[in-house]
Amino acid sequence: MSGPSTYQPQHKALQWIEQRLPVMNFVHSSFVAYPTPRNLNYWWTFGAILAMMLAVQIITGVVLAMHYTPHADLAFDSIEAIVRDVNYGWMMRNIHAAGASMFFIAVYVHMFRGLYYGSYKEPRELLWILGVIIYLLMMATGFMGYVLPWGQMSFWGATVITNLFSAIPLVGDSIVTLLWGGYSVGNPTLNRFFSLHYLLPFVIVGVVVLHIWAMHVTGQNNPTGVEPKTEKDTVPFTPYATLKDLVGMSAFLLFFSWFIFYMPNYLGEADNYIPANPGVTPPHIVPEWYYLPFYAILRAIPNKLLGVVAMFGAILVLLFLPWLDSCKVRSSRYRPLAKRFFWAFVAVCLLLGWLGAKPAEGVYTVMSQVLTACYFAYFLVVLPVLSRKEKTLPLPNSIADDVLASSSSKGKSLASVAVIAALAGTLVVGASQDAKASAGGNVPPSLEWSFAGPFGTFDRAQLQRGYKVYKEVCSACHSMKYVHYRNLTEPGGPGFTVEQAKAFAAEAAPIKDGPNDSGEMFDRPRRLADPFPSPYPNEAAARFSNGGAAPPDLSVITKARSYERGFPQFLIDLVTQFQEQGPNYVAGVLRGYEDTPPEGFVLPDGAYYNKYYPGHAIKMPQMLMDGVVTYDDGTPNTADQLAKDVTAFLMWAAEPHMEARKRLGLQVMIFLALLTGLLYFTKRRVWANAH
Amino acid sequence: MTTEVSTEPTRRDFLYIATGAVAAVGAAAVVWPLVSQMNPDASTIAAGAPIEVDLGPVAEGQEIKVFWRGKPIYIMHRSAQQIEEARTVSLSSLPDPQSDQDRTKEGHEQWLVVVGICTHLGCIPMARQGNYNGFFCPCHGSQYDSSGRIRQGPAPANLPVPPYQFVSASKIQIG
């Protein structure tokens, strides 16, 4: 990649290596001496952040693959085993799952930055195209990774996305069969997706190398879009750009940690905590948030083939961007009209994303169609016309001139960002109010939980009471197959002693073991290592005994149930760390029975009316009445209290390491805040020489 | 680019050293969970709980192989001759001196309980084979006597005795 070596190491042994393989010269010229424009702002650090995220995803992915089982019957169980039993497994999984979202956040910032500053223009066309290829590969990798937990969203996401290819004329169905390896999405699909999910990140690494190589040939673009002319316009990559990148990376990690340690399920779907069921599609199926704008475009077109074409076209149009926008001025700073249209385009993308999460009906479809038209118009009409007609502002003579003159104009761009954000915000709020009104008022009340918030912990006595309620009432019909008796003694749990837990295990229904020496299966008492017993031998038996509705396993029920929070509540939740939809819903349903359904509601036979249950007709009768369980600690055993206690117990069962997660999170956040501060001041000190 | 001579080198150095040190601590802290996750997980540890083995069906001159923590455990019902051989050999002639009394439970001399993994490179020795009426490892020819002690071959140590106790006259608990 490089010509004759100009870098001469001092040490003899290093010289010997350098004469044969000039690797140090390569590193020195690419990452130390490499001249980088001196006016790069923090938006430019997202390249380094993306490199970091790719490394984070590969490392945590390799770790997860050590514990994951790619089999339709075992995948879901193995993920639960990872988050419950593997040392730091919960953290690895949270990093990897939230990391995918962070990767996309960073890549969208990176792409919009390129769009704003015209980084795709001559001579950087190939650099941009390589970036679009990386983005496509990321989407494929992210999609296949989302399938691996084999929950309901995994399964139905895989079904819907693979069916996109059936729209292709003539060969579509054959392609879908190839993707599935069967008559439908099943175990062969999961196996090949796992294989490809492991492969594609390394392909991404390869294209990233080309991307960086291309960037080193053309040099980086910069906020003025004026090429560096003299040495005054640039600074060496190390220490200047490296330190600035490190500040950006550290600050990004701080943001990332918020999700890893405090909001691990915020970016996911509750339905994915329900194991895949090929017989039932979730009522409201949505892809991961980073695909939503394209999902909205797909659904906007009322024709299968054209919808798919539009969706892929929306991404592929980016490949032609360098030629669609032929304006010689790169940066939108000097293109007043292009700048406004750019922000309008950002708003269009955000709104399309919001629409992608809404049901495809009524006003949403119309809005999606209008915005899809806007999306394509930006690339196919606005940019080509602007590049011919727009009167651009005068460019600075050089980067150095711009740096000297820039101190006065800083507030302006910030103000324009604020205006556009406010505009987009009000639009979305207005639209979401309509949506809320139609959704109806059956949201369970928000209860006070001891485990809520950044410092929340479980109330041991409450968990012990909750276990009693589960054991005496719920366990008659519901299994909890991921919870073992040994878990009852673990730190952060109900705090039972080993003797108590052993006694609970011994008095529970025996477990089938064997075969013994004579080849027969036998029953033996449960031990600490055994899971809670299941009341029915299999799902069919559970269904048969309960009027056709199998009582769900309760191990992760508080993570598998949720309700809509709506805009802007869901953004406020991000800051207040509200994530108790599951417990609120479970406690709500337990207490939401009404003897007489509202007028006009026809209750099917064998069902009961419940305010909070979707559809209101629940097969489970009301079980928690005042006094059905006797408490030993003097707590009043009202039905409300029983419901709250058992829900707290179920929350612990769904996330036994929650306390460890929040505790470690606080340490990590403090550490990263310190590191970011130190890096920032070091960066300032170093850059003081350059100004 | 201009280079200035800093007027306060100590303060600057302190900032650089502090930043570098904090970053190094962070990097080290990241390694910890990545290594720790490779240790046995909680279910594996829980499954390694003690097991009970009924010795009733094992007649003199027979042995059984049971698995505990994924390892084969030989439980050998020794004959009087085997016990005598194991107890009369002079300890100084052994590569890894240990008396048979130390390797069995008093009052249950006829029972030898050893981990059936060759201490050389982990193959499973065959019982009642070799020159010492004990175990012979087919991989590299190590020979163990009727007390499971190394007598000949490349293995450096005796077959280890797992922790176990008699819970009744004919039942042991391993672990």
mmCIF file of N, CA, C and O in Angstrom, chain A residues 51-80:
data_model
loop_
_atom_site.group_PDB
_atom_site.id
_atom_site.type_symbol
_atom_site.label_atom_id
_atom_site.label_comp_id
_atom_site.label_asym_id
_atom_site.label_seq_id
_atom_site.Cartn_x
_atom_site.Cartn_y
_atom_site.Cartn_z
ATOM 1 N N ALA A 51 -15.653 2.710 13.867
ATOM 2 C CA ALA A 51 -14.615 1.672 13.924
ATOM 3 C C ALA A 51 -14.651 0.998 15.290
ATOM 4 O O ALA A 51 -14.570 -0.232 15.402
ATOM 5 N N MET A 52 -14.808 1.808 16.337
ATOM 6 C CA MET A 52 -14.883 1.262 17.686
ATOM 7 C C MET A 52 -16.104 0.349 17.832
ATOM 8 O O MET A 52 -16.011 -0.755 18.376
ATOM 9 N N MET A 53 -17.261 0.796 17.320
ATOM 10 C CA MET A 53 -18.480 -0.008 17.453
ATOM 11 C C MET A 53 -18.356 -1.331 16.714
ATOM 12 O O MET A 53 -18.837 -2.367 17.179
ATOM 13 N N LEU A 54 -17.697 -1.294 15.552
ATOM 14 C CA LEU A 54 -17.496 -2.546 14.807
ATOM 15 C C LEU A 54 -16.673 -3.513 15.655
ATOM 16 O O LEU A 54 -16.997 -4.704 15.762
ATOM 17 N N ALA A 55 -15.617 -2.993 16.293
ATOM 18 C CA ALA A 55 -14.782 -3.847 17.147
ATOM 19 C C ALA A 55 -15.594 -4.363 18.334
ATOM 20 O O ALA A 55 -15.525 -5.554 18.666
ATOM 21 N N VAL A 56 -16.387 -3.482 18.957
ATOM 22 C CA VAL A 56 -17.207 -3.900 20.113
ATOM 23 C C VAL A 56 -18.163 -5.016 19.707
ATOM 24 O O VAL A 56 -18.307 -6.027 20.398
ATOM 25 N N GLN A 57 -18.810 -4.843 18.547
ATOM 26 C CA GLN A 57 -19.780 -5.851 18.108
ATOM 27 C C GLN A 57 -19.102 -7.177 17.791
ATOM 28 O O GLN A 57 -19.638 -8.244 18.098
ATOM 29 N N ILE A 58 -17.926 -7.114 17.173
ATOM 30 C CA ILE A 58 -17.239 -8.367 16.835
ATOM 31 C C ILE A 58 -16.778 -9.070 18.107
ATOM 32 O O ILE A 58 -16.975 -10.275 18.280
ATOM 33 N N ILE A 59 -16.208 -8.323 19.049
ATOM 34 C CA ILE A 59 -15.695 -8.958 20.270
ATOM 35 C C ILE A 59 -16.847 -9.552 21.088
ATOM 36 O O ILE A 59 -16.824 -10.730 21.458
ATOM 37 N N THR A 60 -17.898 -8.767 21.344
ATOM 38 C CA THR A 60 -19.006 -9.315 22.134
ATOM 39 C C THR A 60 -19.724 -10.424 21.356
ATOM 40 O O THR A 60 -20.200 -11.386 21.952
ATOM 41 N N GLY A 61 -19.750 -10.299 20.038
ATOM 42 C CA GLY A 61 -20.390 -11.336 19.229
ATOM 43 C C GLY A 61 -19.651 -12.659 19.315
ATOM 44 O O GLY A 61 -20.260 -13.720 19.458
ATOM 45 N N VAL A 62 -18.332 -12.599 19.264
ATOM 46 C CA VAL A 62 -17.535 -13.824 19.391
ATOM 47 C C VAL A 62 -17.782 -14.445 20.759
ATOM 48 O O VAL A 62 -17.946 -15.663 20.899
ATOM 49 N N VAL A 63 -17.852 -13.599 21.787
ATOM 50 C CA VAL A 63 -18.123 -14.097 23.142
ATOM 51 C C VAL A 63 -19.500 -14.769 23.202
ATOM 52 O O VAL A 63 -19.641 -15.885 23.704
ATOM 53 N N LEU A 64 -20.516 -14.099 22.661
ATOM 54 C CA LEU A 64 -21.870 -14.669 22.718
ATOM 55 C C LEU A 64 -21.943 -15.985 21.951
ATOM 56 O O LEU A 64 -22.627 -16.921 22.376
ATOM 57 N N ALA A 65 -21.221 -16.059 20.829
ATOM 58 C CA ALA A 65 -21.255 -17.288 20.033
ATOM 59 C C ALA A 65 -20.669 -18.467 20.805
ATOM 60 O O ALA A 65 -20.970 -19.616 20.506
ATOM 61 N N MET A 66 -19.831 -18.180 21.804
ATOM 62 C CA MET A 66 -19.284 -19.261 22.626
ATOM 63 C C MET A 66 -20.377 -19.923 23.464
ATOM 64 O O MET A 66 -20.212 -21.034 23.944
ATOM 65 N N HIS A 67 -21.479 -19.205 23.706
ATOM 66 C CA HIS A 67 -22.505 -19.729 24.611
ATOM 67 C C HIS A 67 -23.849 -19.957 23.927
ATOM 68 O O HIS A 67 -24.746 -20.538 24.515
ATOM 69 N N TYR A 68 -23.975 -19.478 22.699
ATOM 70 C CA TYR A 68 -25.262 -19.529 22.000
ATOM 71 C C TYR A 68 -25.421 -20.851 21.250
ATOM 72 O O TYR A 68 -24.442 -21.410 20.758
ATOM 73 N N THR A 69 -26.658 -21.352 21.169
ATOM 74 C CA THR A 69 -26.930 -22.588 20.427
ATOM 75 C C THR A 69 -27.846 -22.277 19.251
ATOM 76 O O THR A 69 -29.009 -21.924 19.452
ATOM 77 N N PRO A 70 -27.355 -22.371 18.016
ATOM 78 C CA PRO A 70 -28.196 -22.032 16.860
ATOM 79 C C PRO A 70 -29.124 -23.177 16.490
ATOM 80 O O PRO A 70 -28.919 -23.861 15.497
ATOM 81 N N HIS A 71 -30.134 -23.400 17.298
ATOM 82 C CA HIS A 71 -31.106 -24.444 16.975
ATOM 83 C C HIS A 71 -32.493 -23.927 17.363
ATOM 84 O O HIS A 71 -32.657 -23.341 18.431
ATOM 85 N N ALA A 72 -33.469 -24.187 16.509
ATOM 86 C CA ALA A 72 -34.803 -23.619 16.727
ATOM 87 C C ALA A 72 -35.364 -23.987 18.103
ATOM 88 O O ALA A 72 -36.099 -23.212 18.696
ATOM 89 N N ASP A 73 -35.025 -25.176 18.612
ATOM 90 C CA ASP A 73 -35.570 -25.589 19.908
ATOM 91 C C ASP A 73 -34.754 -25.060 21.081
ATOM 92 O O ASP A 73 -35.214 -25.099 22.216
ATOM 93 N N LEU A 74 -33.538 -24.630 20.838
ATOM 94 C CA LEU A 74 -32.626 -24.315 21.944
ATOM 95 C C LEU A 74 -32.156 -22.863 21.961
ATOM 96 O O LEU A 74 -31.594 -22.400 22.954
ATOM 97 N N ALA A 75 -32.358 -22.136 20.850
ATOM 98 C CA ALA A 75 -31.789 -20.788 20.742
ATOM 99 C C ALA A 75 -32.320 -19.878 21.854
ATOM 100 O O ALA A 75 -31.547 -19.219 22.560
ATOM 101 N N PHE A 76 -33.636 -19.862 22.028
ATOM 102 C CA PHE A 76 -34.227 -18.977 23.028
ATOM 103 C C PHE A 76 -33.718 -19.342 24.423
ATOM 104 O O PHE A 76 -33.321 -18.470 25.215
ATOM 105 N N ASP A 77 -33.693 -20.656 24.707
ATOM 106 C CA ASP A 77 -33.204 -21.115 26.009
ATOM 107 C C ASP A 77 -31.743 -20.716 26.214
ATOM 108 O O ASP A 77 -31.349 -20.339 27.322
ATOM 109 N N SER A 78 -30.944 -20.831 25.155
ATOM 110 C CA SER A 78 -29.517 -20.556 25.332
ATOM 111 C C SER A 78 -29.289 -19.073 25.603
ATOM 112 O O SER A 78 -28.378 -18.705 26.343
ATOM 113 N N ILE A 79 -30.120 -18.207 25.024
ATOM 114 C CA ILE A 79 -29.972 -16.772 25.316
ATOM 115 C C ILE A 79 -30.335 -16.511 26.776
ATOM 116 O O ILE A 79 -29.666 -15.765 27.477
ATOM 117 N N GLU A 80 -31.408 -17.167 27.249
ATOM 118 C CA GLU A 80 -31.760 -16.999 28.661
ATOM 119 C C GLU A 80 -30.632 -17.523 29.552
ATOM 120 O O GLU A 80 -30.329 -16.941 30.593
#
